Short mmCIF file of C-alpha atoms and ligand atoms in Angstrom, two decimals:
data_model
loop_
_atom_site.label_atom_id
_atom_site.label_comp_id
_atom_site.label_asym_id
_atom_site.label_seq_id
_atom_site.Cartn_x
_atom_site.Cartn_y
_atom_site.Cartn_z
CA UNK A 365 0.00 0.00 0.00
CA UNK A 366 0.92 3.69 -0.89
CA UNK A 367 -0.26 6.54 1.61
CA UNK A 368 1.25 9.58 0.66
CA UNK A 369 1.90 12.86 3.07
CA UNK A 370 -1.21 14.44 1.45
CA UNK A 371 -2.84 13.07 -2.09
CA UNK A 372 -4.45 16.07 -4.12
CA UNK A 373 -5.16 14.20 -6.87
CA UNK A 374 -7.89 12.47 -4.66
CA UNK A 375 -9.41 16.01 -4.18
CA UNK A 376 -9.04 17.62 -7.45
CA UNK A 377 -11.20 14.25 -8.53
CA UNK A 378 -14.62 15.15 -7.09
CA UNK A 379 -14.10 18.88 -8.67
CA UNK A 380 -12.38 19.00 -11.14
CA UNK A 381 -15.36 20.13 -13.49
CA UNK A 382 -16.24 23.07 -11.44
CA UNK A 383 -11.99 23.96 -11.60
CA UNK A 384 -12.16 23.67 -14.99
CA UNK A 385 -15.43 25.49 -15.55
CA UNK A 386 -14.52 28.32 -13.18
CA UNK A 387 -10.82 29.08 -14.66
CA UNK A 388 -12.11 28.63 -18.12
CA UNK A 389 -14.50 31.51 -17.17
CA UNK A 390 -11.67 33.83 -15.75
CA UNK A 391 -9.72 33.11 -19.48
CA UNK A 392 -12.93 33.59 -21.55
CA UNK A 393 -13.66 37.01 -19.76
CA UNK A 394 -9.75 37.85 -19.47
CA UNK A 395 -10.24 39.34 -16.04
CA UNK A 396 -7.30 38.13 -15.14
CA UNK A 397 -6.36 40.68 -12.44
CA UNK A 398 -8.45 41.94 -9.62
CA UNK A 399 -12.28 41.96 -10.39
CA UNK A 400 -15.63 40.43 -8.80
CA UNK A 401 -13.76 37.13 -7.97
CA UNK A 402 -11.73 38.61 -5.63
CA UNK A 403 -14.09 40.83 -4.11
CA UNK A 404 -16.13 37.66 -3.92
CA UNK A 405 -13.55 35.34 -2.12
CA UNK A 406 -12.54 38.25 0.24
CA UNK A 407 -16.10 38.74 1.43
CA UNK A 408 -16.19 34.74 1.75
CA UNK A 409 -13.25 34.78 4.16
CA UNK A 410 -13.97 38.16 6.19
CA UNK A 411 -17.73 36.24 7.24
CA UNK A 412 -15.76 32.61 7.78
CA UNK A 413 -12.88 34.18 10.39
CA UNK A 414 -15.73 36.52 11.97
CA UNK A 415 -13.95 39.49 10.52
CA UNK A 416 -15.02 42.74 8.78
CA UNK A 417 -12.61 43.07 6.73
CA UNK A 418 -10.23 40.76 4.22
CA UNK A 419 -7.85 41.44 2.03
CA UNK A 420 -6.59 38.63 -0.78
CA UNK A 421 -3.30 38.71 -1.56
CA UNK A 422 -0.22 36.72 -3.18
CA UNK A 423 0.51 34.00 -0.61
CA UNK A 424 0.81 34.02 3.03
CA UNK A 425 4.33 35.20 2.97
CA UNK A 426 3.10 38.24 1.45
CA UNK A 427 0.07 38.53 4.01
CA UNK A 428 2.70 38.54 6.62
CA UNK A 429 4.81 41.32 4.85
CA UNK A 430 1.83 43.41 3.67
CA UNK A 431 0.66 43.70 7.66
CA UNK A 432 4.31 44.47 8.45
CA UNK A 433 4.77 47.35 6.07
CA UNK A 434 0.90 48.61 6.80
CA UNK A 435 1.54 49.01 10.50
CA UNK A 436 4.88 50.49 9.18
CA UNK A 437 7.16 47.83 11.21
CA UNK A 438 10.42 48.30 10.27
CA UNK A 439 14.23 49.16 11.65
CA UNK A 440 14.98 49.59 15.21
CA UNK A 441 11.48 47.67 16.31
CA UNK A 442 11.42 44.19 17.87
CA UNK A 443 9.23 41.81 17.13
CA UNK A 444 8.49 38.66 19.37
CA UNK A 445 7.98 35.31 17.84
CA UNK A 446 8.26 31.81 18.25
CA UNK A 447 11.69 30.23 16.49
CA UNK A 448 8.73 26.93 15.84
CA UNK A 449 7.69 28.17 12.61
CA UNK A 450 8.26 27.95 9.06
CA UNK A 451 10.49 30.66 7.52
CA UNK A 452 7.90 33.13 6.21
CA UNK A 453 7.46 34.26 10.23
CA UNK A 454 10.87 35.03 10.93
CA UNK A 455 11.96 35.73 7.03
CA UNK A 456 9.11 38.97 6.49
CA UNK A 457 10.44 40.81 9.93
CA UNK A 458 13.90 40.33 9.22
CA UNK A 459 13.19 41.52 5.98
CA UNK A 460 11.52 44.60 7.15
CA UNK A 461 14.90 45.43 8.72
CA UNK A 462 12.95 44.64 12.63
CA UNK A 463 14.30 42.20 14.59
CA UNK A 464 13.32 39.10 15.17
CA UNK A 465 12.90 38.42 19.27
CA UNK A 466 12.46 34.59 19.73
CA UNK A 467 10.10 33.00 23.10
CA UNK A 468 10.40 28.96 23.52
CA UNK A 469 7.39 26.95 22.93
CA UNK A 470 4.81 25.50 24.93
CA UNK A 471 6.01 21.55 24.66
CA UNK A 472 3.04 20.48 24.50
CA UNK A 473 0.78 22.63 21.99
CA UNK A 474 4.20 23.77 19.94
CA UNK A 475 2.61 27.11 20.03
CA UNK A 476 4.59 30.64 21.73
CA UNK A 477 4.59 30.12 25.48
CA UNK A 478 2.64 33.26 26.39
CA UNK A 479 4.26 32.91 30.24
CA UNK A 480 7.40 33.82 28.32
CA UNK A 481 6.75 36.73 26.28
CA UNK A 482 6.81 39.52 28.99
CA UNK A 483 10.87 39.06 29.60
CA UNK A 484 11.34 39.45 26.03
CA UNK A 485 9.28 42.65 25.71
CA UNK A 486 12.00 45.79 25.78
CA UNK A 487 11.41 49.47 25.02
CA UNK A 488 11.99 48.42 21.18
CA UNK A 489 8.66 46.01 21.00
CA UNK A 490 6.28 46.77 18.55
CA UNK A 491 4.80 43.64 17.93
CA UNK A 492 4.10 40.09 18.90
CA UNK A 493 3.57 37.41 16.33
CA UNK A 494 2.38 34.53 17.37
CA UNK A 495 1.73 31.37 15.04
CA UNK A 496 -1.40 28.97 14.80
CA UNK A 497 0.72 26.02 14.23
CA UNK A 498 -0.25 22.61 12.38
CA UNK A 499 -3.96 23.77 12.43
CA UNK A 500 -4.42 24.98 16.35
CA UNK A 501 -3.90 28.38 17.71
CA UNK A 502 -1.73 29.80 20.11
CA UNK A 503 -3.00 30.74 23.61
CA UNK A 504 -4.25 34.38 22.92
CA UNK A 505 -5.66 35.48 25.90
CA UNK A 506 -2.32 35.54 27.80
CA UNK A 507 -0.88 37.12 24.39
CA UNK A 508 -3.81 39.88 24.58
CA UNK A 509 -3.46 40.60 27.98
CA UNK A 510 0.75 41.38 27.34
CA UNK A 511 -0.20 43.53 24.43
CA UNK A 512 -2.66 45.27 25.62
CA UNK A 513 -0.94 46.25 28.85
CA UNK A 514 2.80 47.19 26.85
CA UNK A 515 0.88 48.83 24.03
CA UNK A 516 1.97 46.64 20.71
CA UNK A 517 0.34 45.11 17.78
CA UNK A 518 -1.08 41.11 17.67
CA UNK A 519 -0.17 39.85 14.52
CA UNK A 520 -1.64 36.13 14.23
CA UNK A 521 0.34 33.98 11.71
CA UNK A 522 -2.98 31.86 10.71
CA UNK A 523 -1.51 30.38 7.56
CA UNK A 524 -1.99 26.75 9.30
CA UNK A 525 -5.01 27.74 10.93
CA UNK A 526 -8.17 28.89 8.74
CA UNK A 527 -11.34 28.53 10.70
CA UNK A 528 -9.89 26.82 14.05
CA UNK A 529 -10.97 28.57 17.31
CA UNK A 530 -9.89 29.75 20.65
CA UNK A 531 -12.32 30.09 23.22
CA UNK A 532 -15.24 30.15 20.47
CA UNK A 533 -12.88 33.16 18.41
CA UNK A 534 -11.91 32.35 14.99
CA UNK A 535 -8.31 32.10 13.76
CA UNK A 536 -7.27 36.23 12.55
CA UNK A 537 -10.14 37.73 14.52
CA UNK A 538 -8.03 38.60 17.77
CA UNK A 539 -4.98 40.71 17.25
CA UNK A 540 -4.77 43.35 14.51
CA UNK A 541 -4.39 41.12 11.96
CA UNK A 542 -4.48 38.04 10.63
CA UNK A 543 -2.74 36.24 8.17
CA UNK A 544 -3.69 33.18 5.86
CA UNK A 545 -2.32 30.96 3.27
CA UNK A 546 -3.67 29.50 0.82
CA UNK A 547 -0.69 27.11 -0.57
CA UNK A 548 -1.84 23.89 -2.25
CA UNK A 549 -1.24 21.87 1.04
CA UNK A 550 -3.11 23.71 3.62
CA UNK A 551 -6.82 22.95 4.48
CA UNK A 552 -8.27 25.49 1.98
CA UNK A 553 -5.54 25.76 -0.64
CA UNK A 554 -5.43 26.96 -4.28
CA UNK A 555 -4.27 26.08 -7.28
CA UNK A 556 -0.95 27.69 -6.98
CA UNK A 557 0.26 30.54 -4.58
CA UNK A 558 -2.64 32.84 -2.80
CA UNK A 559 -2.98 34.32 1.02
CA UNK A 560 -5.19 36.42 3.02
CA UNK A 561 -5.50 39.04 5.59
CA UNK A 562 -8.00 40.03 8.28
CA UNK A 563 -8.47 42.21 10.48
CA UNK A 564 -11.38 44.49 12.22
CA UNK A 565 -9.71 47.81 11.66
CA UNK A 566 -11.18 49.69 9.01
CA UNK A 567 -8.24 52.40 8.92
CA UNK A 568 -5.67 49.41 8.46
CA UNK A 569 -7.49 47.99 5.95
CA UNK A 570 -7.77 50.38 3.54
CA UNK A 571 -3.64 50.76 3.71
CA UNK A 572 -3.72 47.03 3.51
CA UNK A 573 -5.43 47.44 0.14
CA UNK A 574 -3.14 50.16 -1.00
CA UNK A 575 -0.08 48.58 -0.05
CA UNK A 576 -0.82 45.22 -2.25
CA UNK A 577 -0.88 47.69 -5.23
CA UNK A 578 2.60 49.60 -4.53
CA UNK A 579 1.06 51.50 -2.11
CA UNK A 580 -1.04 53.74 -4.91
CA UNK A 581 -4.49 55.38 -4.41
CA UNK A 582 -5.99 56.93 -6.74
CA UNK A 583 -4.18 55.18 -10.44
CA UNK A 584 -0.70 56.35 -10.07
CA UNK A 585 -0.32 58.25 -7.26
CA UNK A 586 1.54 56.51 -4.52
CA UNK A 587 0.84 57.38 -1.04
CA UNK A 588 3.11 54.82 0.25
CA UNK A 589 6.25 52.16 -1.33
CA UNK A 590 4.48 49.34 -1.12
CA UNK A 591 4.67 46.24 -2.98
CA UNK A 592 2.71 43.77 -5.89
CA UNK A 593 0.87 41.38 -3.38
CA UNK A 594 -2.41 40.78 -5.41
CA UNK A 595 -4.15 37.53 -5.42
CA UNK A 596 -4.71 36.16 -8.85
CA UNK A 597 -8.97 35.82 -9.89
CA UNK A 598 -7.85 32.28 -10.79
CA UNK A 599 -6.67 31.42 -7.99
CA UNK A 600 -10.08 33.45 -6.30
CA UNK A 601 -12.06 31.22 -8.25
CA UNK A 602 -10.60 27.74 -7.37
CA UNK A 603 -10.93 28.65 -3.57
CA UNK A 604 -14.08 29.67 -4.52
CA UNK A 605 -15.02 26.69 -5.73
CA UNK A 606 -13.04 24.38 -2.67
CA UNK A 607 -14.69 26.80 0.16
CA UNK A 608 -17.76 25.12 0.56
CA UNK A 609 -16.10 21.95 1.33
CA UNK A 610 -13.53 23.27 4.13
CA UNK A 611 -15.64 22.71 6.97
CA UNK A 612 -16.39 18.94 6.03
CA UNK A 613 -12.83 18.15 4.97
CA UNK A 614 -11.54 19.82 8.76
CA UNK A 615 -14.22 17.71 10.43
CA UNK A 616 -12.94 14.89 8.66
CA UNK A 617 -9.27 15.67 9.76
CA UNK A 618 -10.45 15.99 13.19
CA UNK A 619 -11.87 12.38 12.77
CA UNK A 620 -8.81 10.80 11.34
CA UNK A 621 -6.96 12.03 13.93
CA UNK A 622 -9.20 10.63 16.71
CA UNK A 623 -8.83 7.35 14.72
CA UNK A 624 -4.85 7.82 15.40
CA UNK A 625 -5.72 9.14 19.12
CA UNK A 626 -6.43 5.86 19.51
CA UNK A 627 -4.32 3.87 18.06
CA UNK A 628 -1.81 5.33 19.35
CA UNK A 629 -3.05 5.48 23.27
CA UNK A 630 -1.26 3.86 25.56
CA UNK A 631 2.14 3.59 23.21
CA UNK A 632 5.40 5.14 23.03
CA UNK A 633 3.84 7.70 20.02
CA UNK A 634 3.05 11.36 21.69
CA UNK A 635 -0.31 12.24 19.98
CA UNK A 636 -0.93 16.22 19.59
CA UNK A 637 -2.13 17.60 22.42
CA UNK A 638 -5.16 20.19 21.84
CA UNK A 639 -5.64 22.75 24.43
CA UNK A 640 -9.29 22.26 25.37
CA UNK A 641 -9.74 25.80 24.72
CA UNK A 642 -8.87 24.99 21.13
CA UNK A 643 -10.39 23.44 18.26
CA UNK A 644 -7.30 22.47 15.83
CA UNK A 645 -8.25 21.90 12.22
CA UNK A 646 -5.41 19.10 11.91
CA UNK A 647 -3.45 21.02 8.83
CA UNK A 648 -0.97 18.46 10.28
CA UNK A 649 -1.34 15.69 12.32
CA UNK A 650 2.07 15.70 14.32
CA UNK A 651 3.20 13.11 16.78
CA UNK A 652 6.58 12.96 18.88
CA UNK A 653 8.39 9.37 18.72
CA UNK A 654 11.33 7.89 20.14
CA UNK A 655 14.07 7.53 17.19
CA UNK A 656 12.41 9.58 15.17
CA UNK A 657 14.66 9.48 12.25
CA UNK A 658 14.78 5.93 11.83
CA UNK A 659 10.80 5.76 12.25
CA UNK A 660 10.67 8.28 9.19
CA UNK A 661 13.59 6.40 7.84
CA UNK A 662 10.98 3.06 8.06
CA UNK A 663 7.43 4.89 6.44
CA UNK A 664 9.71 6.11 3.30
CA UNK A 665 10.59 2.66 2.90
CA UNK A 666 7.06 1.37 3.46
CA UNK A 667 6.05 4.10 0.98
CA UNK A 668 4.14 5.99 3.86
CA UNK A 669 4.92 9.81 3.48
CA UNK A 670 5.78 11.61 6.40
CA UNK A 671 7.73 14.97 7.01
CA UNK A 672 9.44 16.85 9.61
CA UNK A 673 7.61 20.17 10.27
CA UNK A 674 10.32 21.99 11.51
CA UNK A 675 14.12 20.03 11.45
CA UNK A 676 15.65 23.29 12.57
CA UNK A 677 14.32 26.20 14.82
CA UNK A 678 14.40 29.56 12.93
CA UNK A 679 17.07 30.58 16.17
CA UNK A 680 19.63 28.23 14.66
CA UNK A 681 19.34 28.84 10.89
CA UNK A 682 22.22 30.28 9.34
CA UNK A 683 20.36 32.94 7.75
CA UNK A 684 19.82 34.50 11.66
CA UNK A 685 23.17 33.81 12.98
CA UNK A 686 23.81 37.49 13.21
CA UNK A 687 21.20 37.70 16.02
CA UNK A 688 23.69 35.90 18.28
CA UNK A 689 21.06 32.85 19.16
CA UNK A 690 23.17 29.66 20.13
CA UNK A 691 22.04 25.72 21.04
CA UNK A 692 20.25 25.20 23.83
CA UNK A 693 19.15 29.01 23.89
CA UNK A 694 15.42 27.87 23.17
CA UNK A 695 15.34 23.82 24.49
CA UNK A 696 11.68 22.97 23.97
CA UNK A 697 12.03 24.54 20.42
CA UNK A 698 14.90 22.46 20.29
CA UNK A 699 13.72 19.50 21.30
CA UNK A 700 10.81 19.18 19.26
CA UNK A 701 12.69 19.55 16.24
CA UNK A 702 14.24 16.45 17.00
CA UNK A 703 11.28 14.50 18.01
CA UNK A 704 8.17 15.53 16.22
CA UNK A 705 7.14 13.96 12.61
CA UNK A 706 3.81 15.13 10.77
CA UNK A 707 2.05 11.60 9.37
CA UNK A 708 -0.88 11.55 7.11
CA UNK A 709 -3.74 13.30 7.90
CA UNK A 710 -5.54 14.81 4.55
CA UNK A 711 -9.71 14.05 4.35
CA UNK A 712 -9.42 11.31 1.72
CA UNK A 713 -7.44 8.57 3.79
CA UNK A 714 -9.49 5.30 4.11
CA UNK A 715 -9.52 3.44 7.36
CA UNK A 716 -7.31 0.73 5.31
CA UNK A 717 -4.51 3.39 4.92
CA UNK A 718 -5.23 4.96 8.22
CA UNK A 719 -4.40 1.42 10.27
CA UNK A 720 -1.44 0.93 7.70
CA UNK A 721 0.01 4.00 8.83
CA UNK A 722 -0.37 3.65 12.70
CA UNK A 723 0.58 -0.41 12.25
CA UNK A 724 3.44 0.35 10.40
CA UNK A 725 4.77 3.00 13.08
CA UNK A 726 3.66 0.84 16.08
CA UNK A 727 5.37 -2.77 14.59
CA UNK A 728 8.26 -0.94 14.17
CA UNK A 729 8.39 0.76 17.72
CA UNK A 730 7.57 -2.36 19.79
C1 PLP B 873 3.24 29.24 9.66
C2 PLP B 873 3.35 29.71 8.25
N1 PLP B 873 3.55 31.02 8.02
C3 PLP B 873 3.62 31.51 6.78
C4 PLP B 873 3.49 30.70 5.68
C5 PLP B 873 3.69 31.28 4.32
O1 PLP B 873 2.68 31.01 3.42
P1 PLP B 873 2.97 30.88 1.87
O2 PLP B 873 3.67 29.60 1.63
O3 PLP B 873 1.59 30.92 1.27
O4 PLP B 873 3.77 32.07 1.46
C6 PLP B 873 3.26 29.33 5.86
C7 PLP B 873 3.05 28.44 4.72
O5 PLP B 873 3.69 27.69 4.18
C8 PLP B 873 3.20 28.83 7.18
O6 PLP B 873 3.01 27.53 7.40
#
């Protein structure tokens, strides 16, 4: 048997008429930037995350770095994040010229440990971002509570995390901002490269908007250097046409995972722990193991895909040296990235591959 990581083929099956049917409309009309679509998909995802206002643009990345440059983030700020992350976190602040302030993670949720953000907070803190990781969010309360009381900006990294809640609140709805992505492998993903932002502030939004088109308003006249972050109407139309199904294909996440919950009770495999204040939308199903390389080693060569989500905190990449971070700086960060391993999780799994998977894992582990 063959259970791969994540099998899109399996979705783009049951729609690939309405794909077809809805691109082939976008290259009939040649409305191939900005346009209803868009205007469409944004309303779509402002009502979903309990927001008033959305914002499509280019991909996550550029979600993150849009919000950046519209609350005008730059040199000499700080902003506090979690080194547990993929790049685009760290990447956009360190390319705004800010500094990146790294907080260990909660071992168990892999999410910012809010009871460490305070010490990290200094004069120069303009922002905390934290990240919604593998489909749950961070614990925002704690997070809101810090902001509020030192005066910065929330920005929520929500690419993982479309539609999962906290305390009832929907993923983007909390801080200033939120940011989504809509890359082929998360639970609402396009057809290609695409990302959102949120956020309640009407004022922000409108620079939001202006910054995705170099910054201009009205037609050539620039009110601020800002960048080409628009989201293309094909892609619009593709999410358009997956959006209806995101609720059933999370549900049937969640219930894959309880199916590995337990399978996995009572063995030496650490399922994810979800904060009961949380529910996670499984954009990964991550588990901890002992010998972790040579149980990823054994699903490759049982054709089971599997991947390490992350193999290095962002504290120890090269590309950050010059902030002066060494090993053992950030230990739960640390050791996670040598112990977790994301298995298959996607909405189309059968219960045949589902066993397969956890069989294969526990066989070799006992
Ligand atoms: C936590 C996190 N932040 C940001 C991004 C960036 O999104 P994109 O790949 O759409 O640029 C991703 C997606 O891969 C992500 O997982």
């Amino acid at each position: 048997m063959q259970v791969p990581l994540l099998d899109l083929k399996a979705q783009y099956a049951v729609i690939k008429g309405e794909i077809l049917a809805a691109v082939s409309e976008v290259l009939e009309t040649q409305r191939c930037i900005g346009g209803p679509k868009i205007d469409e998909l944004e309303e779509k995802i402002a009502a979903i995350s309990d927001c008033k206002f959305a914002v499509g643009v280019s991909s996550g990345t550029d979600a993150i770095l849009n919000s950046l440059m519209s609350l005008e983030i730059g040199s000499g700020d700080e902003v506090i994040t979690t080194p547990f992350t993929f790049f685009s976190t760290v990447g956009c602040i360190a390319r705004m010229g800010a500094k990146p302030v790294f907080v260990d993670i909660d071992p168990q949720t892999c999410n910012i440990d809010p009871a460490q953000i305070e010490t990290a907070v200094t004069n120069k803190t303009r922002a905390i971002m934290p990240v919604h990781l593998f489909g749950q969010m961070a614990d925002m309360d704690p997070i809101m509570e810090i902001a509020n009381k030192r005066n910065l900006v929330v920005i929520e990294d929500a690419a993982q995390s479309i539609t999962s809640t906290y305390k009832g609140k929907k993923a983007g709805s909390i801080g200033a901002v939120g940011c989504f992505s809509f890359f082929p492998s998360k639970n609402l993903g396009g057809i290609g490269d695409g990302g959102m932002v949120v956020t309640n502030d009407e004022r922000l939004y409108k620079r939001l908007v202006m910054m995705r088109n170099h910054g201009q308003n009205p037609k050539y006249y620039y009110k601020y250097v800002g960048g080409n972050f628009r989201l293309d109407p094909i892609q619009a139309v593709a999410l358009l046409v997956k959006l209806p199904h995101l609720d059933r294909w999370s549900q049937t996440r969640r219930r894959n995972a309880d199916y590995y919950n337990r399978k996995f009770a009572a063995t030496p495999v650490t399922t994810p722990y979800v904060n009961p204040d949380c529910v996670s939308i499984y954009n990964q199903y991550v588990i901890r193991v002992p010998k972790r390389d040579e149980v990823v080693a054994h699903l490759k060569k049982n054709n089971i895909g599997c991947e390490i989500y992350y193999p290095l905190p962002m504290h120890l990449q090269e590309c950050f040296a010059y902030l002066g971070y060494k090993r053992g700086d950030l230990p739960q960060a640390e050791k996670a990235a040598n112990e977790v391993m994301a298995i298959p999780v996607y909405p189309e799994l059968t219960d045949e591959m589902k066993d397969y998977v956890a069989e294969t894992i526990l066989k070799f582990l006992r």
